[in-house]
Coordinates of N, CA and C in Angstrom, one line a residue:
X1 N 59.0 147.8 150.2 CA 58.1 147.0 149.4 C 58.2 145.6 149.8
X2 N 57.1 144.9 150.1 CA 57.1 143.5 150.5 C 57.5 142.6 149.4
X3 N 57.9 141.4 149.8 CA 58.2 140.4 148.8 C 57.0 140.1 147.9
X4 N 55.9 140.0 148.5 CA 54.6 139.6 147.7 C 54.3 140.7 146.7
X5 N 54.5 141.9 147.0 CA 54.2 143.0 146.1 C 55.3 143.0 145.0
X6 N 56.5 142.8 145.3 CA 57.6 142.7 144.3 C 57.3 141.5 143.4
X7 N 57.0 140.4 143.9 CA 56.7 139.2 143.1 C 55.5 139.5 142.2
X8 N 54.5 140.1 142.7 CA 53.3 140.4 141.8 C 53.7 141.4 140.7
X9 N 54.5 142.4 141.0 CA 55.0 143.4 140.0 C 55.8 142.7 138.9
X10 N 56.7 141.8 139.3 CA 57.5 141.0 138.4 C 56.7 140.2 137.5
X11 N 55.7 139.5 138.1 CA 54.8 138.7 137.3 C 54.0 139.5 136.2
X12 N 53.5 140.7 136.7 CA 52.8 141.6 135.8 C 53.7 142.0 134.6
X13 N 55.0 142.4 134.9 CA 55.9 142.8 133.9 C 56.2 141.7 132.9
X14 N 56.3 140.5 133.4 CA 56.5 139.4 132.5 C 55.3 139.1 131.6
X15 N 54.2 139.4 132.0 CA 53.0 139.1 131.2 C 52.7 140.2 130.2
X16 N 53.3 141.4 130.3 CA 53.1 142.5 129.3 C 53.7 142.1 128.0
X17 N 52.9 142.0 127.0 CA 53.4 141.6 125.7 C 54.3 142.6 125.0
X18 N 55.2 142.2 124.2 CA 56.0 143.1 123.4 C 55.1 143.7 122.4
X19 N 55.3 144.9 122.0 CA 54.5 145.5 120.9 C 55.5 145.5 119.7
X20 N 55.1 145.1 118.6 CA 56.0 144.9 117.5 C 55.3 145.5 116.2
X21 N 56.1 146.2 115.5 CA 55.6 146.8 114.2 C 55.8 145.7 113.2
X22 N 54.7 145.3 112.5 CA 54.8 144.3 111.5 C 54.4 145.0 110.2
X23 N 55.1 144.6 109.1 CA 54.8 145.2 107.8 C 54.8 144.1 106.8
X24 N 53.8 144.0 106.0 CA 53.7 143.0 104.9 C 54.6 143.6 103.8
X25 N 55.7 142.9 103.6 CA 56.7 143.5 102.6 C 56.1 143.5 101.2
X26 N 55.1 142.6 100.9 CA 54.5 142.6 99.5 C 53.5 143.6 99.4
X27 N 52.7 143.9 100.4 CA 51.5 144.8 100.3 C 51.9 146.2 100.7
X28 N 52.9 146.4 101.5 CA 53.3 147.7 102.0 C 52.4 148.1 103.1
X29 N 51.5 147.2 103.6 CA 50.7 147.5 104.8 C 51.5 147.6 106.0
X30 N 51.3 148.6 106.8 CA 52.1 148.8 108.0 C 51.1 148.8 109.2
X31 N 51.2 147.9 110.1 CA 50.3 147.9 111.2 C 51.1 147.4 112.4
X32 N 50.7 147.9 113.6 CA 51.3 147.5 114.8 C 50.5 146.3 115.4
X33 N 51.2 145.3 115.8 CA 50.5 144.1 116.4 C 51.2 143.8 117.7
X34 N 50.4 143.2 118.6 CA 51.0 142.8 119.9 C 51.5 141.4 119.8
X35 N 52.7 141.1 120.3 CA 53.3 139.8 120.3 C 53.9 139.6 121.7
X36 N 53.6 138.4 122.2 CA 54.1 138.1 123.5 C 55.6 137.9 123.4
X37 N 56.4 138.1 124.4 CA 57.9 138.0 124.4 C 58.3 136.6 124.0
X38 N 57.5 135.6 124.3 CA 57.8 134.2 124.1 C 57.0 133.6 122.9
X39 N 56.5 134.4 122.0 CA 55.6 134.0 120.9 C 56.5 133.1 120.0
X40 N 56.0 131.8 119.9 CA 56.8 130.8 119.1 C 56.7 131.1 117.6
X41 N 55.6 131.6 117.1 CA 55.5 131.9 115.7 C 56.5 133.1 115.3
X42 N 56.5 134.1 116.1 CA 57.5 135.2 115.8 C 58.9 134.7 115.9
X43 N 59.2 134.0 116.9 CA 60.6 133.4 117.1 C 61.0 132.6 115.9
X44 N 60.1 131.8 115.4 CA 60.3 130.9 114.2 C 60.5 131.8 113.0
X45 N 59.8 132.8 112.8 CA 59.9 133.7 111.6 C 61.2 134.4 111.6
X46 N 61.6 134.9 112.8 CA 62.9 135.6 112.9 C 64.1 134.6 112.7
X47 N 64.0 133.4 113.3 CA 65.0 132.4 113.1 C 65.1 132.0 111.6
X48 N 64.0 131.9 110.9 CA 64.0 131.5 109.5 C 64.7 132.6 108.7
X49 N 64.4 133.9 109.0 CA 65.0 135.0 108.3 C 66.5 135.1 108.5
X50 N 66.9 134.8 109.8 CA 68.3 134.9 110.1 C 69.1 133.7 109.5
X51 N 68.4 132.6 109.3 CA 69.1 131.4 108.8 C 69.5 131.7 107.3
X52 N 68.8 132.5 106.6 CA 69.1 132.8 105.2 C 69.7 134.2 105.0
X53 N 70.0 134.9 106.1 CA 70.5 136.3 106.1 C 71.8 136.4 105.3
X54 N 72.8 135.5 105.5 CA 74.1 135.6 104.8 C 73.9 135.5 103.3
X55 N 73.0 134.6 102.9 CA 72.7 134.5 101.4 C 72.1 135.8 100.9
X56 N 71.1 136.4 101.7 CA 70.5 137.6 101.3 C 71.6 138.7 101.2
X57 N 72.4 138.8 102.2 CA 73.5 139.9 102.2 C 74.4 139.7 101.0
X58 N 74.8 138.5 100.6 CA 75.6 138.2 99.5 C 74.9 138.7 98.2
X59 N 73.6 138.4 98.1 CA 72.8 138.8 97.0 C 72.7 140.3 96.9
X60 N 72.6 141.0 98.0 CA 72.5 142.5 98.0 C 73.8 143.1 97.7
X61 N 74.9 142.4 97.9 CA 76.2 143.0 97.6 C 76.4 143.0 96.1
X62 N 75.9 142.0 95.4 CA 75.9 141.9 93.9 C 74.6 141.6 93.4
X63 N 73.7 142.6 93.3 CA 72.3 142.3 92.9 C 72.2 141.8 91.5
X64 N 71.5 140.7 91.3 CA 71.3 140.2 89.9 C 70.4 141.1 89.1
X65 N 70.5 141.1 87.8 CA 69.5 141.9 87.0 C 68.1 141.6 87.4
X66 N 67.3 142.7 87.5 CA 65.9 142.5 87.8 C 65.6 142.5 89.3
X67 N 66.6 142.8 90.1 CA 66.3 142.9 91.6 C 66.7 144.3 92.0
X68 N 65.9 144.7 93.1 CA 66.2 146.0 93.7 C 65.4 146.1 95.0
X69 N 65.5 147.3 95.6 CA 64.8 147.6 96.9 C 65.1 146.6 98.0
X70 N 66.4 146.4 98.1 CA 66.9 145.5 99.2 C 66.7 146.2 100.5
X71 N 66.1 145.5 101.5 CA 65.8 146.1 102.8 C 66.0 145.1 103.9
X72 N 66.3 145.6 105.1 CA 66.4 144.8 106.3 C 65.3 145.3 107.3
X73 N 64.8 144.4 108.1 CA 63.9 144.7 109.2 C 64.7 144.6 110.4
X74 N 64.7 145.7 111.2 CA 65.5 145.8 112.4 C 64.7 146.0 113.7
X75 N 65.1 145.3 114.7 CA 64.4 145.5 116.0 C 65.0 146.7 116.8
X76 N 64.1 147.6 117.2 CA 64.5 148.7 118.0 C 63.9 148.6 119.4
X77 N 64.6 148.6 120.4 CA 64.1 148.4 121.8 C 64.2 149.8 122.5
X78 N 63.1 150.1 123.2 CA 63.0 151.3 124.0 C 62.3 150.9 125.3
X79 N 63.2 150.7 126.3 CA 62.6 150.2 127.6 C 62.1 148.8 127.4
X80 N 60.8 148.6 127.7 CA 60.2 147.3 127.6 C 59.5 147.1 126.3
X81 N 59.6 148.0 125.4 CA 58.9 147.9 124.1 C 59.9 147.7 123.0
X82 N 59.5 146.8 122.1 CA 60.3 146.5 120.9 C 59.4 146.7 119.7
X83 N 60.0 147.4 118.7 CA 59.3 147.7 117.5 C 60.2 147.3 116.3
X84 N 59.7 146.7 115.3 CA 60.4 146.3 114.1 C 60.2 147.3 113.0
X85 N 61.3 147.7 112.4 CA 61.3 148.7 111.3 C 62.0 148.3 110.1
X86 N 61.5 148.7 108.9 CA 62.3 148.5 107.7 C 63.4 149.5 107.6
X87 N 64.6 149.1 107.2 CA 65.7 150.0 107.0 C 66.0 150.0 105.5
X88 N 65.8 151.1 104.8 CA 66.0 151.2 103.4 C 66.6 152.6 103.1
X89 N 67.7 152.7 102.4 CA 68.7 151.6 102.1 C 69.5 151.3 103.3
X90 N 70.4 150.3 103.2 CA 71.3 150.0 104.2 C 72.7 149.7 103.6
X91 N 73.7 149.7 104.4 CA 75.0 149.3 104.0 C 75.8 148.8 105.2
X92 N 76.7 147.9 104.8 CA 77.6 147.3 105.9 C 78.6 148.4 106.3
X93 N 79.0 148.2 107.6 CA 80.1 149.1 108.1 C 81.1 148.1 108.7
X94 N 82.2 148.7 109.3 CA 83.2 147.8 110.0 C 82.6 147.1 111.2
X95 N 81.6 147.7 111.8 CA 81.1 147.1 113.1 C 79.7 146.6 112.9
X96 N 79.1 146.7 111.7 CA 77.7 146.2 111.6 C 77.1 146.7 110.3
X97 N 76.0 147.5 110.5 CA 75.3 148.1 109.4 C 74.8 149.5 109.8
X98 N 74.4 150.3 108.8 CA 73.8 151.6 108.9 C 72.8 151.7 107.8
X99 N 71.7 152.4 108.1 CA 70.7 152.7 107.1 C 69.7 153.7 107.6
X100 N 68.7 153.9 106.8 CA 67.6 154.9 107.1 C 66.3 154.2 107.5
X101 N 65.8 154.6 108.7 CA 64.6 154.1 109.2 C 63.4 154.5 108.3
X102 N 62.7 153.5 107.7 CA 61.7 153.7 106.7 C 60.3 153.7 107.2
X103 N 60.1 153.6 108.5 CA 58.7 153.6 109.1 C 58.6 154.6 110.1
X104 N 57.4 155.1 110.3 CA 57.1 156.1 111.4 C 56.9 155.3 112.7
X105 N 57.7 155.5 113.7 CA 57.5 154.8 115.0 C 56.2 155.1 115.6
X106 N 55.6 154.1 116.2 CA 54.3 154.2 116.9 C 54.5 154.0 118.4
X107 N 55.4 153.1 118.7 CA 55.5 152.6 120.1 C 56.8 153.0 120.8
X108 N 57.9 153.1 120.1 CA 59.2 153.5 120.7 C 59.4 154.9 120.4
X109 N 60.2 155.5 121.3 CA 60.4 157.0 121.2 C 61.9 157.3 121.1
X110 N 62.7 156.3 120.9 CA 64.2 156.6 120.8 C 64.7 156.7 119.3
X111 N 63.8 156.6 118.4 CA 64.1 156.8 116.9 C 63.0 157.5 116.3
X112 N 63.3 158.1 115.1 CA 62.3 158.8 114.3 C 62.4 158.4 112.8
X113 N 61.3 158.5 112.1 CA 61.2 158.2 110.7 C 62.3 159.0 110.0
X114 N 63.1 158.3 109.1 CA 64.1 159.0 108.3 C 65.4 159.1 109.0
X115 N 65.5 158.6 110.2 CA 66.7 158.7 111.0 C 67.7 157.7 110.5
X116 N 69.0 158.1 110.4 CA 70.1 157.2 110.1 C 70.4 156.4 111.3
X117 N 70.3 155.1 111.3 CA 70.6 154.3 112.5 C 71.7 153.3 112.2
X118 N 72.4 153.0 113.3 CA 73.4 151.9 113.2 C 72.8 150.7 114.0
X119 N 73.1 149.5 113.5 CA 72.6 148.3 114.1 C 73.6 147.1 113.8
X120 N 73.4 146.1 114.6 CA 74.2 144.9 114.4 C 73.4 143.8 113.7
X121 N 74.1 142.7 113.3 CA 73.5 141.6 112.7 C 72.4 141.0 113.6
X122 N 72.7 141.0 114.9 CA 71.7 140.4 115.9 C 70.4 141.2 116.0
X123 N 70.4 142.4 115.5 CA 69.2 143.3 115.5 C 68.3 143.0 114.3
X124 N 68.8 142.3 113.3 CA 68.0 142.1 112.1 C 67.0 140.9 112.4
X125 N 65.7 141.2 112.0 CA 64.7 140.2 112.2 C 64.0 139.8 110.9
X126 N 64.3 140.4 109.8 CA 63.8 140.0 108.5 C 64.5 140.7 107.4
X127 N 64.3 140.3 106.2 CA 64.9 141.0 105.0 C 63.9 140.8 103.9
X128 N 64.2 141.6 102.8 CA 63.4 141.5 101.6 C 64.0 142.2 100.5
X129 N 63.5 141.9 99.3 CA 63.9 142.7 98.1 C 62.8 142.4 97.0
X130 N 62.9 143.2 96.0 CA 61.9 143.1 94.9 C 62.6 142.4 93.7
X131 N 61.9 141.4 93.1 CA 62.4 140.7 91.9 C 61.4 140.9 90.8
X132 N 61.8 141.5 89.8 CA 60.8 141.7 88.6 C 60.9 140.5 87.8
X133 N 59.7 140.0 87.3 CA 59.7 138.9 86.5 C 60.1 139.2 85.1
X134 N 60.7 138.3 84.4 CA 61.2 138.6 83.0 C 60.0 138.8 82.1
X135 N 60.1 139.8 81.2 CA 59.1 140.1 80.3 C 59.0 139.0 79.3
X136 N 57.7 138.7 78.9 CA 57.5 137.6 77.9 C 57.9 138.1 76.5
X137 N 58.6 137.3 75.8 CA 59.0 137.7 74.4 C 57.8 138.0 73.5
X138 N 57.9 138.9 72.7 CA 56.8 139.3 71.8 C 56.7 138.2 70.7
X139 N 55.5 138.0 70.2 CA 55.3 137.0 69.2 C 55.4 137.6 67.8

């Protein structure tokens, strides 16, 4: 293979966007979206989630009254494709985390819905939980 052909193939591979599963944690809508590997908005969202991850994990260890459905969003890579999945429930292990994949894969083929997966803190891209509002006192 000539250098020119190799260079062209490398350039093409770099331009192929990552495919990412996105889920609106509030709406429960699950849709697959295309995101470029260097997408600044996605990188900022993941960085924001990771910056507060330790606080979230502490909260999930001792959930306050009125909170439940603690979940982590985890990146799963299969070749050149990355898909993000909710893991519900999850728990810490000696080497990271383990939990149940809560979405049906559309793009990756190395996991299945309902599978028990192990992952590291670096694989986490988001987190969430439900907080019920206090009921108003009766008059």
